[in-house]
Structures are given as structure tokens and as C-alpha cells.
């Protein structure tokens, strides 16, 4: 099934959890925050959050910046 | 000297706060932060690169156990975007603080005060420790204080301009108008600018380009560290009054040929 991660389409297995997806993407869950269809998901809920067709995810982390403003 | 900076119950070890943008790599960022002696480090929130998994994470270099991470909403042009970014930043789990920026114009990067106030109200209610980036406007500073911001962060000059303290008198009026700390944010270009901000009585200075944009960022980081310390000490010492004419510092008594 298809989902959208950070604006990019991605095909994943049915019934995949958010925790499994993050692991597959090679991302350290401790370093990120996740929005699923515009709602923030608590880190503790990643394993029980099962992804569905057309779900839209934003996975963000911290980058260098201070007074960049753009 | 017991001169601690405490904001919202948090003790800050340095009055120099630094940004992490515009460095050539994370290694240089880390070294500059270390040389500056800062313990507050501001970071931006952006999408993780999911196609390039090899990308390193800033927090592998700037240890959140060692530094106070101050996520910012840089690049947000609406209250809604800023609020959303702040919520995501908090969900990452390293800080409840947010340097709230709602930019009004791309050319000047001046804040949109109306949207800033709106976003600040929402975030304060949600329990964030809000540090708003604002104009050097005493009325706005008072409004931000009254809605519960932890400090105000007036600009000294446009972001990244390095023009220094353009309006010291406004900063003075802000300092007299509000009770919460004043952290100068943006515009500092060299060490003397930082010292001036501190001599005025500001509580801290946040800078990024002033260090990262120097020919030798590590040397400038160190210079800024001393400038902040010197400026603060001078403020605490209380400067001598300015006079138009000379006043001899050597006694005239016992002068030869008298």
C-alpha cells in the first residue's frame, strides 16, 4: 500500500507499524518527531500505531540553524 | 561573582547563546559552540532526509545532555506553521523551550508581530517556555511579557546583517519597561556589538552569523565569549559618567618646578 513520507510517495507492507517504518528508514526514533495526518504521535505510541493506505507522515529532526529565518 | 541568569526556573551557565546554522560542517559547529562557552544552542526543525540515510544528525555533535537545546521556528511565515513546528520540536523530546519566530518578510526577515503574539498565546497556554524573536519595540515586549513569555528576544539589527546594535535606546526602554529577561537576538556582527548589548543591561545575547560568518569562526566564538563576560561585568560595575572636559587623574600637588 502507498503512504506519503515527507512529501514523497512510499510503498510499504500492509499493517506496518510506525515503529517498524522508522526502523526500516534507518532513523533513530530518539532523534525525531512524527506527525501522522497532522497529529503528533507520542514516541511511546510508535509500536502500536498501524499505518493505513494514503497516510501522510512528517518525520522531522533538528538541523543547524539559528537566525536563518528561512 | 554570583550573577546567575535564571529564566523560567532554568539556570543558564552562559549569557552567550548560539545558533548552529551556516557552518561548513557539524564538526566546525561543535568546535565553535565549545569555543563560545555557550550552554544554549538553538536548532531548526526540518524534515528528515529519508532517501539519504547516511546523513548525520546534529544532536550527535551537540549533546542534549551537555547543552540546553532551544528549538526555533525559523522559516515560519504564519502563526499556524510556527505553532505546528514548535509542537513537533517538543515532541522530539529534548526541550520544552522554543525560540518563536514568525517571519513577516523575506527580504528583511523582520517579525510579523501580530502573528507572533497569536502564536505565543497558544504556545504559552500549552506549557511551552516561549522565547519570542521580536522587533526592538517596547510596546510589543510588554505585550509578550503580559501573555506569559519567559523572555523577549528583540533584534539588534536584521538577521544575519551584522550591523550591530542599531537602536540602543529602544533596548534601554525595553529593559526599563518589562521585568522578564531580555535576550538580544540577531544583528550582532563583532565582539564590541555583543559587549554593547551587555553593557546596556541585556540579560544575554543570541548570535549565529556573527560567529559562523567570521573568517575564523572558532576565534570569533572565543572573542564573543569574552565580550559577553566583559560587557556584563562593565554593566555590573557601573560606568563612570561622561564629561566634556578633561579631569586629571594624577594629583597636581608635589609637581616639580611649582
Tab-separated table of C-alpha atoms in Angstrom:
chain	number	residue	atom	x	y	z
A	1	UNK	CA	0.000	0.000	0.000
A	2	UNK	CA	1.039	3.581	-0.555
A	3	UNK	CA	1.765	6.259	2.037
A	4	UNK	CA	3.434	9.658	1.855
A	5	UNK	CA	6.531	10.343	3.945
A	6	UNK	CA	7.908	13.877	3.997
A	7	UNK	CA	6.136	14.645	0.756
A	8	UNK	CA	7.432	11.549	-1.041
A	9	UNK	CA	5.322	8.546	-2.009
A	10	UNK	CA	6.398	5.263	-0.490
A	11	UNK	CA	5.134	1.689	-0.827
A	12	UNK	CA	5.060	-0.267	2.417
A	13	UNK	CA	3.677	-3.594	3.630
A	14	UNK	CA	0.144	-3.827	4.988
A	15	UNK	CA	-0.227	-3.470	8.773
A	16	UNK	CA	3.216	-1.976	9.203
A	17	UNK	CA	3.618	-0.045	12.448
A	18	UNK	CA	5.162	3.408	12.684
A	19	UNK	CA	7.997	1.947	14.760
A	20	UNK	CA	8.722	-0.603	12.008
A	21	UNK	CA	8.710	2.079	9.320
A	22	UNK	CA	11.115	4.290	11.279
A	23	UNK	CA	13.415	1.337	11.747
A	24	UNK	CA	13.238	0.476	8.042
A	25	UNK	CA	14.114	4.071	7.164
A	26	UNK	CA	17.208	3.798	9.325
A	27	UNK	CA	16.090	6.649	11.576
A	28	UNK	CA	16.875	6.899	15.287
A	29	UNK	CA	13.438	7.316	16.893
A	30	UNK	CA	15.001	9.188	19.815
A	31	UNK	CA	16.126	11.983	17.479
A	32	UNK	CA	12.873	12.678	15.624
A	33	UNK	CA	9.269	13.782	15.964
A	34	UNK	CA	6.440	12.412	13.868
A	35	UNK	CA	3.179	13.847	12.634
A	36	UNK	CA	0.648	11.385	11.212
A	37	UNK	CA	-2.074	13.090	9.191
A	38	UNK	CA	-1.277	16.329	11.021
A	39	UNK	CA	-1.457	14.839	14.535
A	40	UNK	CA	1.698	14.391	16.566
A	41	UNK	CA	2.333	10.807	17.673
A	42	UNK	CA	3.985	10.249	21.068
A	43	UNK	CA	7.182	8.236	20.876
A	44	UNK	CA	5.669	5.611	23.173
A	45	UNK	CA	2.853	5.067	20.663
A	46	UNK	CA	5.054	4.306	17.636
A	47	UNK	CA	4.793	0.496	18.001
A	48	UNK	CA	1.005	0.444	18.297
A	49	UNK	CA	0.401	2.967	15.528
A	50	UNK	CA	-0.510	0.870	12.471
A	51	UNK	CA	-0.172	2.696	9.170
A	52	UNK	CA	-3.023	2.808	6.677
A	53	UNK	CA	-3.336	3.427	2.936
A	54	UNK	CA	-2.718	7.086	1.995
A	55	UNK	CA	-1.451	8.033	5.437
A	56	UNK	CA	0.671	11.154	5.343
A	57	UNK	CA	3.684	11.360	7.611
A	58	UNK	CA	6.037	14.167	8.531
A	59	UNK	CA	9.225	12.986	10.183
A	60	UNK	CA	11.362	15.855	11.408
A	61	UNK	CA	14.563	16.316	13.297
A	62	UNK	CA	16.888	19.136	14.291
A	63	UNK	CA	19.323	20.718	11.885
A	64	UNK	CA	21.781	23.565	12.108
A	65	UNK	CA	20.024	26.891	12.250
A	66	UNK	CA	19.665	29.819	14.493
A	67	UNK	CA	18.760	33.026	12.934
A	68	UNK	CA	18.494	31.741	9.398
A	69	UNK	CA	14.859	32.641	9.116
A	70	UNK	CA	14.201	30.623	6.006
B	1	UNK	CA	30.636	36.674	41.347
B	2	UNK	CA	27.114	35.448	41.899
B	3	UNK	CA	25.428	36.652	38.742
B	4	UNK	CA	23.294	33.803	37.566
B	5	UNK	CA	20.846	34.024	34.720
B	6	UNK	CA	17.671	32.182	35.634
B	7	UNK	CA	14.715	32.075	33.243
B	8	UNK	CA	11.561	30.059	33.950
B	9	UNK	CA	13.418	28.289	36.761
B	10	UNK	CA	16.224	27.194	34.449
B	11	UNK	CA	19.754	28.250	35.320
B	12	UNK	CA	21.876	29.312	32.377
B	13	UNK	CA	25.630	28.981	32.711
B	14	UNK	CA	26.463	31.463	29.961
B	15	UNK	CA	24.900	34.675	28.730
B	16	UNK	CA	26.029	33.866	25.223
B	17	UNK	CA	23.542	31.762	23.279
B	18	UNK	CA	24.477	30.462	19.864
B	19	UNK	CA	22.899	29.228	16.663
B	20	UNK	CA	24.094	26.293	14.625
B	21	UNK	CA	23.462	27.445	11.056
B	22	UNK	CA	25.880	28.433	8.295
B	23	UNK	CA	28.856	26.364	9.475
B	24	UNK	CA	30.757	24.283	6.940
B	25	UNK	CA	30.029	21.023	8.783
B	26	UNK	CA	28.886	19.596	12.125
B	27	UNK	CA	32.479	19.286	13.326
B	28	UNK	CA	33.046	23.019	12.900
B	29	UNK	CA	29.671	23.714	14.543
B	30	UNK	CA	30.678	21.640	17.537
B	31	UNK	CA	34.069	23.324	17.889
B	32	UNK	CA	32.586	26.816	17.586
B	33	UNK	CA	29.930	26.057	20.209
B	34	UNK	CA	32.634	24.740	22.535
B	35	UNK	CA	34.855	27.792	21.977
B	36	UNK	CA	31.935	30.134	22.670
B	37	UNK	CA	31.299	28.630	26.095
B	38	UNK	CA	27.552	28.778	25.371
B	39	UNK	CA	25.204	26.358	27.038
B	40	UNK	CA	22.142	27.301	24.994
B	41	UNK	CA	22.203	26.114	21.414
B	42	UNK	CA	19.385	26.917	19.045
B	43	UNK	CA	18.457	24.467	16.302
B	44	UNK	CA	15.959	24.431	13.447
B	45	UNK	CA	13.298	21.794	12.785
B	46	UNK	CA	13.303	20.224	9.336
B	47	UNK	CA	12.173	17.088	7.514
B	48	UNK	CA	14.486	14.109	7.915
B	49	UNK	CA	16.137	13.134	4.647
B	50	UNK	CA	14.610	9.702	4.080
B	51	UNK	CA	16.465	8.941	0.867
B	52	UNK	CA	19.958	9.615	2.208
B	53	UNK	CA	20.159	7.538	5.348
B	54	UNK	CA	23.855	8.250	5.802
B	55	UNK	CA	23.115	11.832	6.807
B	56	UNK	CA	24.469	12.593	10.236
B	57	UNK	CA	22.366	14.109	12.977
B	58	UNK	CA	23.277	17.435	14.560
B	59	UNK	CA	22.449	16.051	18.000
B	60	UNK	CA	25.258	13.513	17.573
B	61	UNK	CA	27.589	16.517	17.744
B	62	UNK	CA	25.684	18.825	20.087
B	63	UNK	CA	24.860	16.566	23.012
B	64	UNK	CA	21.463	17.466	24.530
B	65	UNK	CA	22.779	16.234	27.890
B	66	UNK	CA	25.552	18.802	27.765
B	67	UNK	CA	23.733	21.722	26.137
B	68	UNK	CA	20.284	23.263	26.503
B	69	UNK	CA	18.659	22.771	23.130
B	70	UNK	CA	16.475	25.686	22.078
B	71	UNK	CA	14.442	24.633	19.034
B	72	UNK	CA	13.394	27.507	16.821
B	73	UNK	CA	10.632	28.068	14.305
B	74	UNK	CA	12.913	29.730	11.755
B	75	UNK	CA	11.376	29.878	8.326
B	76	UNK	CA	7.781	30.036	9.553
B	77	UNK	CA	5.692	32.797	7.991
B	78	UNK	CA	2.369	32.122	9.717
B	79	UNK	CA	1.290	31.584	13.319
B	80	UNK	CA	-0.106	28.202	12.285
B	81	UNK	CA	3.221	26.999	10.856
B	82	UNK	CA	5.135	28.275	13.867
B	83	UNK	CA	2.780	26.534	16.300
B	84	UNK	CA	2.962	23.295	14.331
B	85	UNK	CA	6.767	23.459	14.210
B	86	UNK	CA	7.008	24.206	17.940
B	87	UNK	CA	4.782	21.233	18.773
B	88	UNK	CA	6.914	18.930	16.630
B	89	UNK	CA	10.068	20.295	18.249
B	90	UNK	CA	8.726	19.493	21.694
B	91	UNK	CA	7.632	16.025	20.575
B	92	UNK	CA	11.245	15.271	19.632
B	93	UNK	CA	11.723	15.177	23.366
B	94	UNK	CA	14.735	17.332	24.144
B	95	UNK	CA	13.196	20.616	25.264
B	96	UNK	CA	10.022	22.476	26.227
B	97	UNK	CA	11.641	25.733	25.190
B	98	UNK	CA	11.002	27.355	21.841
B	99	UNK	CA	12.548	30.343	20.117
B	100	UNK	CA	9.428	31.543	18.431
B	101	UNK	CA	9.968	33.200	15.076
B	102	UNK	CA	7.145	34.252	12.797
B	103	UNK	CA	8.763	35.986	9.874
B	104	UNK	CA	6.864	38.739	8.102
B	105	UNK	CA	9.043	39.475	5.119
B	106	UNK	CA	11.702	37.557	3.251
B	107	UNK	CA	13.955	40.497	2.490
B	108	UNK	CA	14.265	41.921	5.994
B	109	UNK	CA	13.302	38.794	7.963
B	110	UNK	CA	11.568	41.158	10.356
B	111	UNK	CA	8.993	39.506	12.604
B	112	UNK	CA	5.253	39.601	11.952
B	113	UNK	CA	4.286	40.909	15.383
B	114	UNK	CA	0.584	40.253	15.070
B	115	UNK	CA	1.121	36.600	14.145
B	116	UNK	CA	3.902	36.305	16.744
B	117	UNK	CA	1.587	37.368	19.542
B	118	UNK	CA	-1.110	34.983	18.342
B	119	UNK	CA	1.314	32.031	18.210
B	120	UNK	CA	2.895	32.937	21.551
B	121	UNK	CA	-0.504	32.946	23.280
B	122	UNK	CA	-1.297	29.436	22.052
B	123	UNK	CA	2.122	28.018	22.954
B	124	UNK	CA	2.229	29.594	26.428
B	125	UNK	CA	-1.173	28.011	27.124
B	126	UNK	CA	0.223	24.643	26.023
B	127	UNK	CA	3.024	24.932	28.570
B	128	UNK	CA	5.888	25.899	26.296
B	129	UNK	CA	8.685	28.120	27.588
B	130	UNK	CA	8.394	30.752	24.895
B	131	UNK	CA	11.250	32.984	23.741
B	132	UNK	CA	9.807	35.253	21.051
B	133	UNK	CA	12.011	36.883	18.409
B	134	UNK	CA	10.596	40.386	18.155
B	135	UNK	CA	11.305	43.936	17.000
B	136	UNK	CA	13.082	46.270	19.386
B	137	UNK	CA	9.664	47.619	20.283
B	138	UNK	CA	8.909	48.219	23.986
B	139	UNK	CA	5.129	48.015	23.482
B	140	UNK	CA	5.403	44.633	21.816
B	141	UNK	CA	7.832	43.460	24.507
B	142	UNK	CA	5.291	44.398	27.172
B	143	UNK	CA	2.517	42.528	25.353
B	144	UNK	CA	4.699	39.429	25.070
B	145	UNK	CA	5.511	39.650	28.772
B	146	UNK	CA	1.862	40.050	29.710
B	147	UNK	CA	0.757	36.920	27.856
B	148	UNK	CA	3.367	34.834	29.689
B	149	UNK	CA	6.517	34.633	27.566
B	150	UNK	CA	9.635	33.632	29.528
B	151	UNK	CA	11.803	36.354	27.994
B	152	UNK	CA	11.809	38.568	24.944
B	153	UNK	CA	14.345	38.399	22.137
B	154	UNK	CA	14.463	41.766	20.406
B	155	UNK	CA	16.570	42.072	17.285
B	156	UNK	CA	19.568	44.405	17.348
B	157	UNK	CA	19.603	44.622	13.542
B	158	UNK	CA	18.211	42.415	10.749
B	159	UNK	CA	19.031	38.705	10.994
B	160	UNK	CA	22.436	37.936	9.515
B	161	UNK	CA	23.168	41.607	8.766
B	162	UNK	CA	25.964	42.061	11.295
B	163	UNK	CA	25.019	45.730	11.616
B	164	UNK	CA	25.322	45.715	15.401
B	165	UNK	CA	23.114	47.437	17.955
B	166	UNK	CA	21.133	49.804	15.710
B	167	UNK	CA	18.924	51.254	18.420
B	168	UNK	CA	20.440	51.035	21.888
B	169	UNK	CA	17.855	53.483	23.229
B	170	UNK	CA	14.948	51.223	22.327
B	171	UNK	CA	16.694	48.319	24.032
B	172	UNK	CA	17.126	50.522	27.113
B	173	UNK	CA	13.440	51.398	27.106
B	174	UNK	CA	12.544	47.696	26.744
B	175	UNK	CA	14.791	46.918	29.721
B	176	UNK	CA	13.012	49.570	31.769
B	177	UNK	CA	9.547	48.572	30.589
B	178	UNK	CA	9.498	44.846	31.305
B	179	UNK	CA	10.511	42.561	34.142
B	180	UNK	CA	11.260	39.402	32.184
B	181	UNK	CA	14.776	38.896	30.773
B	182	UNK	CA	15.837	40.499	27.512
B	183	UNK	CA	17.951	38.399	25.174
B	184	UNK	CA	19.229	40.271	22.132
B	185	UNK	CA	18.702	38.122	19.074
B	186	UNK	CA	20.148	38.856	15.656
B	187	UNK	CA	22.321	41.547	14.176
B	188	UNK	CA	25.483	41.232	16.285
B	189	UNK	CA	28.479	41.395	13.951
B	190	UNK	CA	31.553	41.507	16.152
B	191	UNK	CA	32.676	41.358	19.764
B	192	UNK	CA	32.125	45.048	20.555
B	193	UNK	CA	28.450	44.723	19.469
B	194	UNK	CA	27.965	41.917	21.971
B	195	UNK	CA	29.691	43.948	24.697
B	196	UNK	CA	27.433	46.944	23.998
B	197	UNK	CA	24.312	44.794	24.335
B	198	UNK	CA	25.518	43.533	27.686
B	199	UNK	CA	26.618	46.983	28.882
B	200	UNK	CA	23.100	48.221	28.205
B	201	UNK	CA	21.900	45.672	30.732
B	202	UNK	CA	20.543	42.976	28.426
B	203	UNK	CA	20.482	39.566	30.081
B	204	UNK	CA	22.001	37.552	27.238
B	205	UNK	CA	22.760	37.649	23.526
B	206	UNK	CA	21.946	35.037	20.919
B	207	UNK	CA	24.017	35.014	17.772
B	208	UNK	CA	24.768	32.794	14.824
B	209	UNK	CA	26.134	34.583	11.766
B	210	UNK	CA	28.351	36.840	13.902
B	211	UNK	CA	30.370	33.715	14.681
B	212	UNK	CA	29.699	31.429	11.712
B	213	UNK	CA	30.245	34.240	9.198
B	214	UNK	CA	33.641	35.292	10.581
B	215	UNK	CA	36.779	34.341	8.635
B	216	UNK	CA	37.824	32.255	11.618
B	217	UNK	CA	34.626	31.189	13.421
B	218	UNK	CA	36.462	29.500	16.300
B	219	UNK	CA	38.453	32.631	17.128
B	220	UNK	CA	35.320	34.772	16.879
B	221	UNK	CA	33.436	32.349	19.132
B	222	UNK	CA	36.105	32.866	21.756
B	223	UNK	CA	36.073	36.639	21.222
B	224	UNK	CA	32.307	36.674	21.739
B	225	UNK	CA	32.672	34.674	24.928
B	226	UNK	CA	34.965	37.323	26.408
B	227	UNK	CA	32.897	40.213	25.024
B	228	UNK	CA	29.784	38.925	26.772
B	229	UNK	CA	31.687	38.481	30.039
B	230	UNK	CA	33.353	41.898	29.762
B	231	UNK	CA	30.121	43.664	28.830
B	232	UNK	CA	28.229	42.081	31.687
B	233	UNK	CA	30.971	42.942	34.193
B	234	UNK	CA	31.076	46.531	32.960
B	235	UNK	CA	27.302	46.760	33.356
B	236	UNK	CA	27.509	45.429	36.912
B	237	UNK	CA	30.447	47.735	37.677
B	238	UNK	CA	28.554	50.835	36.506
B	239	UNK	CA	30.437	53.035	34.095
B	240	UNK	CA	31.899	56.415	35.007
B	241	UNK	CA	29.887	59.453	33.959
B	242	UNK	CA	30.840	61.008	30.635
B	243	UNK	CA	32.279	64.535	30.792
B	244	UNK	CA	33.025	67.044	28.079
B	245	UNK	CA	36.337	68.263	29.518
B	246	UNK	CA	39.414	66.569	30.909
B	247	UNK	CA	39.761	65.639	34.530
B	248	UNK	CA	43.350	64.952	35.607
B	249	UNK	CA	43.920	61.566	37.127
B	250	UNK	CA	47.292	62.459	38.645
B	251	UNK	CA	47.404	64.759	41.674
B	252	UNK	CA	48.830	68.233	40.961
B	253	UNK	CA	50.402	68.510	44.423
B	254	UNK	CA	54.190	67.923	44.612
B	255	UNK	CA	54.749	68.716	40.977
B	256	UNK	CA	58.331	69.837	40.208
B	257	UNK	CA	59.063	73.479	39.402
B	258	UNK	CA	55.977	74.565	41.363
